[in-house]
PDB file of C-alpha atoms and ligand atoms in Angstrom:
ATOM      1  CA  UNK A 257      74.450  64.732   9.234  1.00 81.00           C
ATOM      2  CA  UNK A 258      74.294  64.873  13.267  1.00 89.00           C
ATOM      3  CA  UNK A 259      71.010  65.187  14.917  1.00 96.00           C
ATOM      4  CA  UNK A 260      70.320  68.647  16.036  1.00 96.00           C
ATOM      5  CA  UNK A 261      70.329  67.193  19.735  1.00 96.00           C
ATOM      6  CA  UNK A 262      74.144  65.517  18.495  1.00 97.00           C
ATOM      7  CA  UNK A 263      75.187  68.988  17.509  1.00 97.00           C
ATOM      8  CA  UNK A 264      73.789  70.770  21.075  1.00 97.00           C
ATOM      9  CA  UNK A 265      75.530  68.251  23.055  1.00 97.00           C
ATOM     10  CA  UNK A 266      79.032  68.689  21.280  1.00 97.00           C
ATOM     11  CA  UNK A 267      78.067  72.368  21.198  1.00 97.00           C
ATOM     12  CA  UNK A 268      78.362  72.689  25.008  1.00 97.00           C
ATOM     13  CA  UNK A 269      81.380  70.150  25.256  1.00 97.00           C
ATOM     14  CA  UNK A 270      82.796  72.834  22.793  1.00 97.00           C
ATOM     15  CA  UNK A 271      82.399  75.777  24.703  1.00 97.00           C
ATOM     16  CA  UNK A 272      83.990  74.030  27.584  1.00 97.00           C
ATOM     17  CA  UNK A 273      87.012  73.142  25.090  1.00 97.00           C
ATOM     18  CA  UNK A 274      87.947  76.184  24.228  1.00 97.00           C
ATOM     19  CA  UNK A 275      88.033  78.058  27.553  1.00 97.00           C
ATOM     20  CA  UNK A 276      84.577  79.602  27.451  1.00 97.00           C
ATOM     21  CA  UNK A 277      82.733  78.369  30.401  1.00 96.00           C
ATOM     22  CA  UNK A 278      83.653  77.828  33.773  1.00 94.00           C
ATOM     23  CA  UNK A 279      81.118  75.279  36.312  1.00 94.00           C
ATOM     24  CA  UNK A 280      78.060  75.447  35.472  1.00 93.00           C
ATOM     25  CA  UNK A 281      77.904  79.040  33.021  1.00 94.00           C
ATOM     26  CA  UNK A 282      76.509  79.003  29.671  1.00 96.00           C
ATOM     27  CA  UNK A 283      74.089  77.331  27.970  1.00 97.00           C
ATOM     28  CA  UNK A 284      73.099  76.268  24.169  1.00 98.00           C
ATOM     29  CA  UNK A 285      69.504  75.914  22.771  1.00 98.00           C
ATOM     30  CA  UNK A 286      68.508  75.336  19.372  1.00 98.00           C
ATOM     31  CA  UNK A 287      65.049  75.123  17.714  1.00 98.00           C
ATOM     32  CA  UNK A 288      62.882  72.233  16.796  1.00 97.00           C
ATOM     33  CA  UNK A 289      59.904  73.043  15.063  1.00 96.00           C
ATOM     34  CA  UNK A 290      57.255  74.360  17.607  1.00 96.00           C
ATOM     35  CA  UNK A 291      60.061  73.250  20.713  1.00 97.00           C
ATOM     36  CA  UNK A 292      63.747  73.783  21.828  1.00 98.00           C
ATOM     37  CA  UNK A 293      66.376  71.942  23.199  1.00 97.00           C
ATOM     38  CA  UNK A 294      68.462  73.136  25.714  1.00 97.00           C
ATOM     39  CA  UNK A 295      71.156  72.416  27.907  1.00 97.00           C
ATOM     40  CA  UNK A 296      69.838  71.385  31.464  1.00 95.00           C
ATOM     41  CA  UNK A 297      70.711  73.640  34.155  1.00 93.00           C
ATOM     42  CA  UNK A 298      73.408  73.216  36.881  1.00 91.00           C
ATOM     43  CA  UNK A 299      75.741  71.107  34.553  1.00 92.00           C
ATOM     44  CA  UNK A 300      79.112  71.429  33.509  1.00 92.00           C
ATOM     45  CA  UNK A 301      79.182  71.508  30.157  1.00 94.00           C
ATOM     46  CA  UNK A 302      82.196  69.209  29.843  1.00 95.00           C
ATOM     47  CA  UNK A 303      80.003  66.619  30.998  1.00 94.00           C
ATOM     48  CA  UNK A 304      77.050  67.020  28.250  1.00 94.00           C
ATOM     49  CA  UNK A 305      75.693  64.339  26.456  1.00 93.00           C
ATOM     50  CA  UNK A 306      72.548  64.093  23.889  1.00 92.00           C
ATOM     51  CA  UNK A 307      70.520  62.337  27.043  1.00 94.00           C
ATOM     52  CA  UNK A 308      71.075  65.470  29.127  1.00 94.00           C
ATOM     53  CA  UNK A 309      69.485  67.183  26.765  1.00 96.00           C
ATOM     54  CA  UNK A 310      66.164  68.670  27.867  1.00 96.00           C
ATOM     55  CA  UNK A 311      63.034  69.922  26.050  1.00 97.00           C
ATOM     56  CA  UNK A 312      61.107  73.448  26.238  1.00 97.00           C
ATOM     57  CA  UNK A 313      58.228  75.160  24.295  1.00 96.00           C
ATOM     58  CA  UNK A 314      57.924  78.276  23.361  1.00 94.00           C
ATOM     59  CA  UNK A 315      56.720  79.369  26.758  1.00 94.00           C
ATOM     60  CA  UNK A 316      59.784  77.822  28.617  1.00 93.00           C
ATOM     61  CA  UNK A 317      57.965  75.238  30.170  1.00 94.00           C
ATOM     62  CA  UNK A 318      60.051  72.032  29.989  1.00 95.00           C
ATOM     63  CA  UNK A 319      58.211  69.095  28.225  1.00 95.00           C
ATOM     64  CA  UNK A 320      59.156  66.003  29.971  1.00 90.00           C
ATOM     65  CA  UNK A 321      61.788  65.538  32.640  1.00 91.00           C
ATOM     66  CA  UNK A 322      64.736  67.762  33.726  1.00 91.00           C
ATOM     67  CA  UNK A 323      65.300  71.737  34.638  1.00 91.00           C
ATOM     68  CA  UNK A 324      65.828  74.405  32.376  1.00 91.00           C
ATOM     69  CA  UNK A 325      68.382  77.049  33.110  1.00 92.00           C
ATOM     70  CA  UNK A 326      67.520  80.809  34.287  1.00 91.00           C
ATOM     71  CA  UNK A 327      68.979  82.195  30.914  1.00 92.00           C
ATOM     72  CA  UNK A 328      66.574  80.958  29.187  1.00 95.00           C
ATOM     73  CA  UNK A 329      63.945  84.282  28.569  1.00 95.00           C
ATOM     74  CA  UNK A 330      67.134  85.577  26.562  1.00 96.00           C
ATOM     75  CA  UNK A 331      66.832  83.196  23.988  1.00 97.00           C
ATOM     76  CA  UNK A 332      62.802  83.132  23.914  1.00 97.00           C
ATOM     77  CA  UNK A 333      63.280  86.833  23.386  1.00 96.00           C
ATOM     78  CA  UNK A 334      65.628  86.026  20.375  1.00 96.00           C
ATOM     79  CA  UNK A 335      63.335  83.196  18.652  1.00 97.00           C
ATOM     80  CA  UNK A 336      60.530  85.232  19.115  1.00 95.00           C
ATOM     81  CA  UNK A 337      61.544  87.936  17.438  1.00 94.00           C
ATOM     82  CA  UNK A 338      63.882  86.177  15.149  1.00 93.00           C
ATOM     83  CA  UNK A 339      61.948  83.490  13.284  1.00 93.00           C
ATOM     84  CA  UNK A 340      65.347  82.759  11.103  1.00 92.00           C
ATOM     85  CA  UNK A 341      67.097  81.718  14.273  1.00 95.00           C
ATOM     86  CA  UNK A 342      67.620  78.073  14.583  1.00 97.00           C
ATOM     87  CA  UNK A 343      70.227  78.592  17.976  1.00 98.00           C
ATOM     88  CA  UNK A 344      70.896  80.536  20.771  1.00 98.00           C
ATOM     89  CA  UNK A 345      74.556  79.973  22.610  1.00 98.00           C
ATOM     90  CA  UNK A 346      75.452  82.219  25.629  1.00 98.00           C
ATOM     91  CA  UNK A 347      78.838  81.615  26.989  1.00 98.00           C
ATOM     92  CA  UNK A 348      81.029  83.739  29.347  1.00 98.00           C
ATOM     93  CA  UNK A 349      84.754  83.439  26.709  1.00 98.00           C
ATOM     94  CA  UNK A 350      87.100  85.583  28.732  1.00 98.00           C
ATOM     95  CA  UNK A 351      88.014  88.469  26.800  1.00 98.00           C
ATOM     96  CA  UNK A 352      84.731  89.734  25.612  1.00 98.00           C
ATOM     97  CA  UNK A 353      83.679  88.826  29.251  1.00 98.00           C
ATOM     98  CA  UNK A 354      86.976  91.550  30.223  1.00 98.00           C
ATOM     99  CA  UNK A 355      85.115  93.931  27.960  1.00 98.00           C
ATOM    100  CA  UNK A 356      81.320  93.252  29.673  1.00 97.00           C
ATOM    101  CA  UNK A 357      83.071  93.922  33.262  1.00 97.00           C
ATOM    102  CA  UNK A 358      85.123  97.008  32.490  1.00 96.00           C
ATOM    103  CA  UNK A 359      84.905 100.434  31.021  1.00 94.00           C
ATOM    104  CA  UNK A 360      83.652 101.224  27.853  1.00 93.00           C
ATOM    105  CA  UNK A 361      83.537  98.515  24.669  1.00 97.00           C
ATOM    106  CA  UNK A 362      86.086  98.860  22.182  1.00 97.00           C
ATOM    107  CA  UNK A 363      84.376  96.132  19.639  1.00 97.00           C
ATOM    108  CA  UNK A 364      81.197  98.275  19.505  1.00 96.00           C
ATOM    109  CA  UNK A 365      81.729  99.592  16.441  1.00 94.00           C
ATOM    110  CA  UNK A 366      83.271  97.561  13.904  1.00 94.00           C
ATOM    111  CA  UNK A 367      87.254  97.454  13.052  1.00 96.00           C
ATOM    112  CA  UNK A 368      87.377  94.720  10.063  1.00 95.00           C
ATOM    113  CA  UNK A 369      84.459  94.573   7.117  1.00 94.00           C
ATOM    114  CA  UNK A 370      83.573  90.661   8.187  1.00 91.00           C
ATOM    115  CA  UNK A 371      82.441  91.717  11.670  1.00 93.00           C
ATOM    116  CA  UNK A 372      79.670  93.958   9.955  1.00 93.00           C
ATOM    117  CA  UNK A 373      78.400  91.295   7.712  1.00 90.00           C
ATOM    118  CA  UNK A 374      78.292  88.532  10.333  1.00 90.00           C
ATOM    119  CA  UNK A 375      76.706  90.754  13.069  1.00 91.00           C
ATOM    120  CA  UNK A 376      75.565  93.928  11.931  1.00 89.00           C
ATOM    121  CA  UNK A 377      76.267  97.426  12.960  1.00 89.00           C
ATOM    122  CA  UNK A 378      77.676  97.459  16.137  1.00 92.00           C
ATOM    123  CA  UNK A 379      78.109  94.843  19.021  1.00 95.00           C
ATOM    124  CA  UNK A 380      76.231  96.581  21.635  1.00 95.00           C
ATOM    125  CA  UNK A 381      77.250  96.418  25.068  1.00 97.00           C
ATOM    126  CA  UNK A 382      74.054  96.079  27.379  1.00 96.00           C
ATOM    127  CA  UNK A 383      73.312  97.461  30.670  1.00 92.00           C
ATOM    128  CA  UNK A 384      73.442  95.034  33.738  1.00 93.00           C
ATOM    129  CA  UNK A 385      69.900  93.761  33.937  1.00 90.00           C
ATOM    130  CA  UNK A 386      68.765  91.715  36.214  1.00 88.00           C
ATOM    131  CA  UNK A 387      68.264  87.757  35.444  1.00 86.00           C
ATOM    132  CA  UNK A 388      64.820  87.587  33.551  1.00 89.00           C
ATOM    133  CA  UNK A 389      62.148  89.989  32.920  1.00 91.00           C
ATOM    134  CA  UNK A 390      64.739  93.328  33.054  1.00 92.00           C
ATOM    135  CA  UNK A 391      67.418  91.180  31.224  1.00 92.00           C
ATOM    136  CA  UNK A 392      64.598  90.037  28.682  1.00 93.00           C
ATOM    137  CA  UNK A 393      63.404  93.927  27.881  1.00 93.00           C
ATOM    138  CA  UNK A 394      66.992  94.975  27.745  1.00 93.00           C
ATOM    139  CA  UNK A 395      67.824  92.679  24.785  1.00 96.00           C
ATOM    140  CA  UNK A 396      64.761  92.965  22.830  1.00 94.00           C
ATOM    141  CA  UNK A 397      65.878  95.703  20.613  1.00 92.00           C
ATOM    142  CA  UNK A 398      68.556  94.576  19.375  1.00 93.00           C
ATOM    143  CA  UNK A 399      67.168  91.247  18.009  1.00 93.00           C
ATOM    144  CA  UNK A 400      66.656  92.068  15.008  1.00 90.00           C
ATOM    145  CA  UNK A 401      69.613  94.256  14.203  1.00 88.00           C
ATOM    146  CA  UNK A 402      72.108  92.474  15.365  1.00 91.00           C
ATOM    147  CA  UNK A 403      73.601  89.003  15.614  1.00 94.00           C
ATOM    148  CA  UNK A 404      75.581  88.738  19.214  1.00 96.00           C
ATOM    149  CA  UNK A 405      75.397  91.116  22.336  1.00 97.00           C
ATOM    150  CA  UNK A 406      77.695  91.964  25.135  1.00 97.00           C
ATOM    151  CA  UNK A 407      75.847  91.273  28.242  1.00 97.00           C
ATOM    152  CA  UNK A 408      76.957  93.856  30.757  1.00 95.00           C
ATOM    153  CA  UNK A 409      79.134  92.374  33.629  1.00 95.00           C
ATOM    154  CA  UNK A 410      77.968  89.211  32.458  1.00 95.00           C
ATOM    155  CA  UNK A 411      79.147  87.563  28.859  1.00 97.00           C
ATOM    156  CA  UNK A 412      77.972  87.068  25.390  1.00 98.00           C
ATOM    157  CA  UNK A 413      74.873  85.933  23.533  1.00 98.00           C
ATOM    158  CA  UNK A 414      75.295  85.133  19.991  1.00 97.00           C
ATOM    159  CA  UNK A 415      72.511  83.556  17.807  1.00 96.00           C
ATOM    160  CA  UNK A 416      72.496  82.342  14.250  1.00 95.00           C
ATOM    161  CA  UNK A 417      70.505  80.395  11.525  1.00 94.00           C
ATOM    162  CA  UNK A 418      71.894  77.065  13.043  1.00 95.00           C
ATOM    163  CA  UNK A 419      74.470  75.659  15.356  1.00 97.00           C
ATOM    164  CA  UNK A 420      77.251  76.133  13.333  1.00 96.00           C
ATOM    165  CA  UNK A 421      76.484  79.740  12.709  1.00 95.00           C
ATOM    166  CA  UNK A 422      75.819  80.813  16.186  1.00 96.00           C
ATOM    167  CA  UNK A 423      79.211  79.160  17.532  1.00 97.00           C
ATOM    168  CA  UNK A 424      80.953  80.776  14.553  1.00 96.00           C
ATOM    169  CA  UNK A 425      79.436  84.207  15.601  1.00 96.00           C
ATOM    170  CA  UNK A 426      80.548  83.622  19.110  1.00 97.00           C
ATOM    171  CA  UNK A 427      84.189  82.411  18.340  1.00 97.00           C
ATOM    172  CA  UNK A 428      84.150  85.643  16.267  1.00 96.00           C
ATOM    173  CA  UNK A 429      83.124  88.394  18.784  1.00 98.00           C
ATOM    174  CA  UNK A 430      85.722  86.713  21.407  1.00 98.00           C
ATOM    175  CA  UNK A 431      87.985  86.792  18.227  1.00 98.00           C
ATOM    176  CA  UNK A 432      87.610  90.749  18.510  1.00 98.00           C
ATOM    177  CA  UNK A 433      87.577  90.927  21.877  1.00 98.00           C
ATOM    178  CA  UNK A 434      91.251  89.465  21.839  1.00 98.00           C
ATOM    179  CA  UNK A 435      92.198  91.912  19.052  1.00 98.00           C
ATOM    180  CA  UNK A 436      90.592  94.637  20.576  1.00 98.00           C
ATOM    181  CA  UNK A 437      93.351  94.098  23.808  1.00 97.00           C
ATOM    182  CA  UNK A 438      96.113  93.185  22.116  1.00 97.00           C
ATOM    183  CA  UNK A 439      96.040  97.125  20.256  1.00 97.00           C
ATOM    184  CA  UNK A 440      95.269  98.368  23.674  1.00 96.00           C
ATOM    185  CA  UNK A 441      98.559  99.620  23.907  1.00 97.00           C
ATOM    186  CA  UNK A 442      98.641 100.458  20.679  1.00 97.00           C
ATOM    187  CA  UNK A 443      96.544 103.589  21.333  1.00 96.00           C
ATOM    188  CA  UNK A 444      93.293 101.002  20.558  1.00 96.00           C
ATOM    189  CA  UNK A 445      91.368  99.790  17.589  1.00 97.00           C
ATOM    190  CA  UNK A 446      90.547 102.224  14.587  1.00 96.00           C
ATOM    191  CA  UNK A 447      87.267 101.839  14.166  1.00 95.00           C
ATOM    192  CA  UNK A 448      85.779 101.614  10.403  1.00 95.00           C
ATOM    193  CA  UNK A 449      85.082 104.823   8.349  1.00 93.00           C
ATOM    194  CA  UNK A 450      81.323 104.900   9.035  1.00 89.00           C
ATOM    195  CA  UNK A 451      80.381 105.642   5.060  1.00 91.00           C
ATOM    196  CA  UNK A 452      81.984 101.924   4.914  1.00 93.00           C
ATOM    197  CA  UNK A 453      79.421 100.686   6.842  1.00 92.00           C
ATOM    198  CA  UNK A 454      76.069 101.084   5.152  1.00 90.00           C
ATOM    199  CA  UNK A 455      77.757  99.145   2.130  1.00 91.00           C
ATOM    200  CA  UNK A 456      78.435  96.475   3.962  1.00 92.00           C
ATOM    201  CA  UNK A 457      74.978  96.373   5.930  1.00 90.00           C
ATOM    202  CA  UNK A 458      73.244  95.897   2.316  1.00 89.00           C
ATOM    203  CA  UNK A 459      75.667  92.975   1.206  1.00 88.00           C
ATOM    204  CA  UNK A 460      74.112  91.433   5.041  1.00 86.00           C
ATOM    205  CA  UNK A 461      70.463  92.338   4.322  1.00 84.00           C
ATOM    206  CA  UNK A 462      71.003  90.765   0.968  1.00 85.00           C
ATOM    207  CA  UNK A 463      72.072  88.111   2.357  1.00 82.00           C
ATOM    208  CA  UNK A 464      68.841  88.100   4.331  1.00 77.00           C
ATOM    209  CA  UNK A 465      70.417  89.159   7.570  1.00 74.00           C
ATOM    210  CA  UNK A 466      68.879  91.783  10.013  1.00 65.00           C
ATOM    211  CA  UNK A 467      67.553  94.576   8.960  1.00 62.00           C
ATOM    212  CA  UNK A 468      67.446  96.679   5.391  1.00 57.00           C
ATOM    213  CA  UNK A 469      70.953  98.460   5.876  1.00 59.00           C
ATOM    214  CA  UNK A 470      69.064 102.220   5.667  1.00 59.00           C
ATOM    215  CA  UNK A 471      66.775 100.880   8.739  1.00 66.00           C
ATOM    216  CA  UNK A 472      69.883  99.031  10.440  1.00 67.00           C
ATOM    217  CA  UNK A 473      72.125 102.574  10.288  1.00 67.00           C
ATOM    218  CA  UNK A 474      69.466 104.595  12.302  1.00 67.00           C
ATOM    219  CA  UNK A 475      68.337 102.211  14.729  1.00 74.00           C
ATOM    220  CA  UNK A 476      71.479 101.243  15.812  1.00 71.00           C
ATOM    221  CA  UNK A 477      72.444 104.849  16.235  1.00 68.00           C
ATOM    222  CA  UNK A 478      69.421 105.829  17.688  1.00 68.00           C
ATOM    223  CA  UNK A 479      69.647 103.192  20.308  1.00 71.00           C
ATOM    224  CA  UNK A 480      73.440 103.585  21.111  1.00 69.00           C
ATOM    225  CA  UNK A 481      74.382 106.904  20.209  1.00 60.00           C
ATOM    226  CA  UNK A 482      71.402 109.267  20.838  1.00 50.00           C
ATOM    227  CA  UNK A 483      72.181 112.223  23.025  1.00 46.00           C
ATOM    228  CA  UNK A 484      70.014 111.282  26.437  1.00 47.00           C
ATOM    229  CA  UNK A 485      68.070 113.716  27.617  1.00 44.00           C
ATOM    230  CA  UNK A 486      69.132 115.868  30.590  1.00 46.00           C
ATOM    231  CA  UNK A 487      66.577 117.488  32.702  1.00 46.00           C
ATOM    232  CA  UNK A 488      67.895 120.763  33.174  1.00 46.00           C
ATOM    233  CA  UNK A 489      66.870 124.567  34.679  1.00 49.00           C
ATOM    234  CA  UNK A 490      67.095 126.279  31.684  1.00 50.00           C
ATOM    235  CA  UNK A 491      66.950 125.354  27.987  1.00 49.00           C
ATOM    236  CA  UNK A 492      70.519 125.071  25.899  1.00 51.00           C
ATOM    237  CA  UNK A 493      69.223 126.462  22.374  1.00 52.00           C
ATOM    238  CA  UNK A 494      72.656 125.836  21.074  1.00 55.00           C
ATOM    239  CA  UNK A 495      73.443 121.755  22.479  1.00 53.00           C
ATOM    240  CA  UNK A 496      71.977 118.856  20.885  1.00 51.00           C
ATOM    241  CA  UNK A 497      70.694 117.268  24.050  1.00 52.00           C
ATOM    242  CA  UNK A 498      67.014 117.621  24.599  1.00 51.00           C
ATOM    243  CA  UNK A 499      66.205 119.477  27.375  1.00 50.00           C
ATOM    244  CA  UNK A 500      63.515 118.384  29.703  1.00 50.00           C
ATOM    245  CA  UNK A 501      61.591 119.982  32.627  1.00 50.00           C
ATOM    246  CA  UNK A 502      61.394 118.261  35.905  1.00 49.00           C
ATOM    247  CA  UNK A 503      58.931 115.777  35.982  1.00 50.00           C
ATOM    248  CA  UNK A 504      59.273 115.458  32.255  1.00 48.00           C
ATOM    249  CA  UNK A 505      57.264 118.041  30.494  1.00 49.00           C
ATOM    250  CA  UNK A 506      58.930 120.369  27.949  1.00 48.00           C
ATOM    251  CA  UNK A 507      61.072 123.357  29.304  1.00 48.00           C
ATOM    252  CA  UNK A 508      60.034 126.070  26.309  1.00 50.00           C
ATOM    253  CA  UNK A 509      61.838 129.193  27.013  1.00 48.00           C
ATOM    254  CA  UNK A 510      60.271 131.415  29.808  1.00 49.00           C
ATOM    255  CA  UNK A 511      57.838 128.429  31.386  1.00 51.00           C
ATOM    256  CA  UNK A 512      59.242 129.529  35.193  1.00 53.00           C
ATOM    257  CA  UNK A 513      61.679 131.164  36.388  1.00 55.00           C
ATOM    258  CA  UNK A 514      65.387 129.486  36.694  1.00 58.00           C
ATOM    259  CA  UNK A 515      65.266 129.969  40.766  1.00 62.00           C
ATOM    260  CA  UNK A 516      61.142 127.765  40.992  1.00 66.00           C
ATOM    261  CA  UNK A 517      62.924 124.723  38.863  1.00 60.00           C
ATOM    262  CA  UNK A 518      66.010 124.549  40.922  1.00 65.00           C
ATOM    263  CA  UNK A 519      63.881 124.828  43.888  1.00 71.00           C
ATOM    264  CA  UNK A 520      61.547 122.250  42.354  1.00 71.00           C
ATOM    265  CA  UNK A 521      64.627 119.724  40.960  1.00 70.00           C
ATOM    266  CA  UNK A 522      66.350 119.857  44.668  1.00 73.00           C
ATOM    267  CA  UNK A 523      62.950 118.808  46.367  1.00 75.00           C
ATOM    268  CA  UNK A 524      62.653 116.322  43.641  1.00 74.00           C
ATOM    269  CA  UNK A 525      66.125 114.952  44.232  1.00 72.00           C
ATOM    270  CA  UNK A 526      65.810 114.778  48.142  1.00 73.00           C
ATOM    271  CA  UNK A 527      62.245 113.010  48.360  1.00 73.00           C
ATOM    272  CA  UNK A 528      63.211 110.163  45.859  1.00 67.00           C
ATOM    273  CA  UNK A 529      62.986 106.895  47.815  1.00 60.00           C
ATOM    274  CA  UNK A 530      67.194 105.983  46.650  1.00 55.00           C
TER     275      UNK A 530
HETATM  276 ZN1   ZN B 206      75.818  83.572  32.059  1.00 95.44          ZN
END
């Protein structure tokens, strides 16, 4: 059996392999008891070795010599919340890195059963966030219910029980990426029935995966597929989308008149600072 630092190290050289990194992107930590190792930053990862290899705690502060990567918060945000998580592996593989940068994500909901039990509901696309605390917050809810991300205009960050597992969960969201493009021109995936879903969440909670499938269903959907609210001037009894007042209150029927909230929206509009 390879050390865990062994398995980093050819971890990083692997990413490099197969196309998925470019100077000095990605990075690979994996947990060791109360500390990680990680891949130093500013690095190629062709060139990683186990003596590279540096050493964080659970704070991020490095524990003897070298200099940890910006990244970094994003996989503190996963072991924290994730206590069955023995790696983190962010990489920038060019076709789910085509998705992060463009329109819309066509692997966010699943296409082939093995993509639900391997990473859960959906593979959410994130927001651009800022490096660190913003990137950090954005991520956070989706720890638990899932097992890989799309970083918005950025890449991927997969995470698994070990080394093995997070690479494979990487190589498989690229893997879907590539499909995902190829029937592009096909009209585009067809995504799964979703009454085939919740099935196939229980066989991954069983497996002791994320989340209780029940739980898994409505969290997803209530993080990705919730109507946002609109503020608007009058209330839409008959739409979905919550209605909100300016400056966030409730709009119940006959609060002001429709000519005060315009009035009060425009001002709003002009005097913010952007
Ligand atoms: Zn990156």
């Amino acid at each position: 059996m390879k050390t865990l630092r062994v398995q980093v190290a050819d971890t990083a050289r692997r990413l490099h392999d197969a196309g998925w990194v470019a100077n000095h992107d990605g990075n690979v930590t994996a947990r060791d008891g109360a500390r990680f190792i990680a891949t130093p930053t500013a690095t190629s990862k062709r060139l990683i070795g186990e003596r590279d290899l540096i050493e964080v705690d659970a704070r991020g502060q490095v524990v003897g010599a070298g200099k940890v990567f910006g990244e970094l918060g994003l996989h503190l945000a996963v072991y924290e919340r994730r206590p069955d998580v023995g790696c983190v592996i962010h990489a920038h593989p060019p076709c789910a890195t085509a998705i992060s940068a463009s329109r819309g994500n066509p692997i966010e909901r699943p296409f082939i059963a093995e993509a639900v039990v391997s990473l859960g509901a959906r593979i959410p696309k994130l927001a651009y966030a800022q490096p660190g605390e913003p990137a950090r917050q954005a991520l956070a809810p989706w720890c638990e219910l899932v097992d890989a991300v799309i970083l918005g205009n950025h890449g991927v960050l997969a995470w698994g029980a070990d080394v093995e597992q997070a690479l494979l969960r990487l190589e498989l969201v690229e893997h879907l990426a590539r499909i995902a493009i190829a029937a592009a021109p096909l009209g585009g995936v067809l995504p799964l029935p979703e009454a085939a879903i919740a099935p196939l969440l229980a066989a991954r909670a069983k497996a002791g995966i994320g989340r209780a499938a029940d739980r898994a269903v409505a969290t997803a959907a209530q993080l990705l597929d919730a109507p946002r609210p609109v503020v608007a001037c009058a209330p839409a009894p008959h739409s979905p989308v919550p209605t909100i007042a300016p400056g966030g209150a409730e709009l119940a029927p006959g609060d002001r008149d429709l000519a005060q909230v315009v009035r009060e929206e425009i001002v709003r509009a002009l005097s913010r600072p952007d």
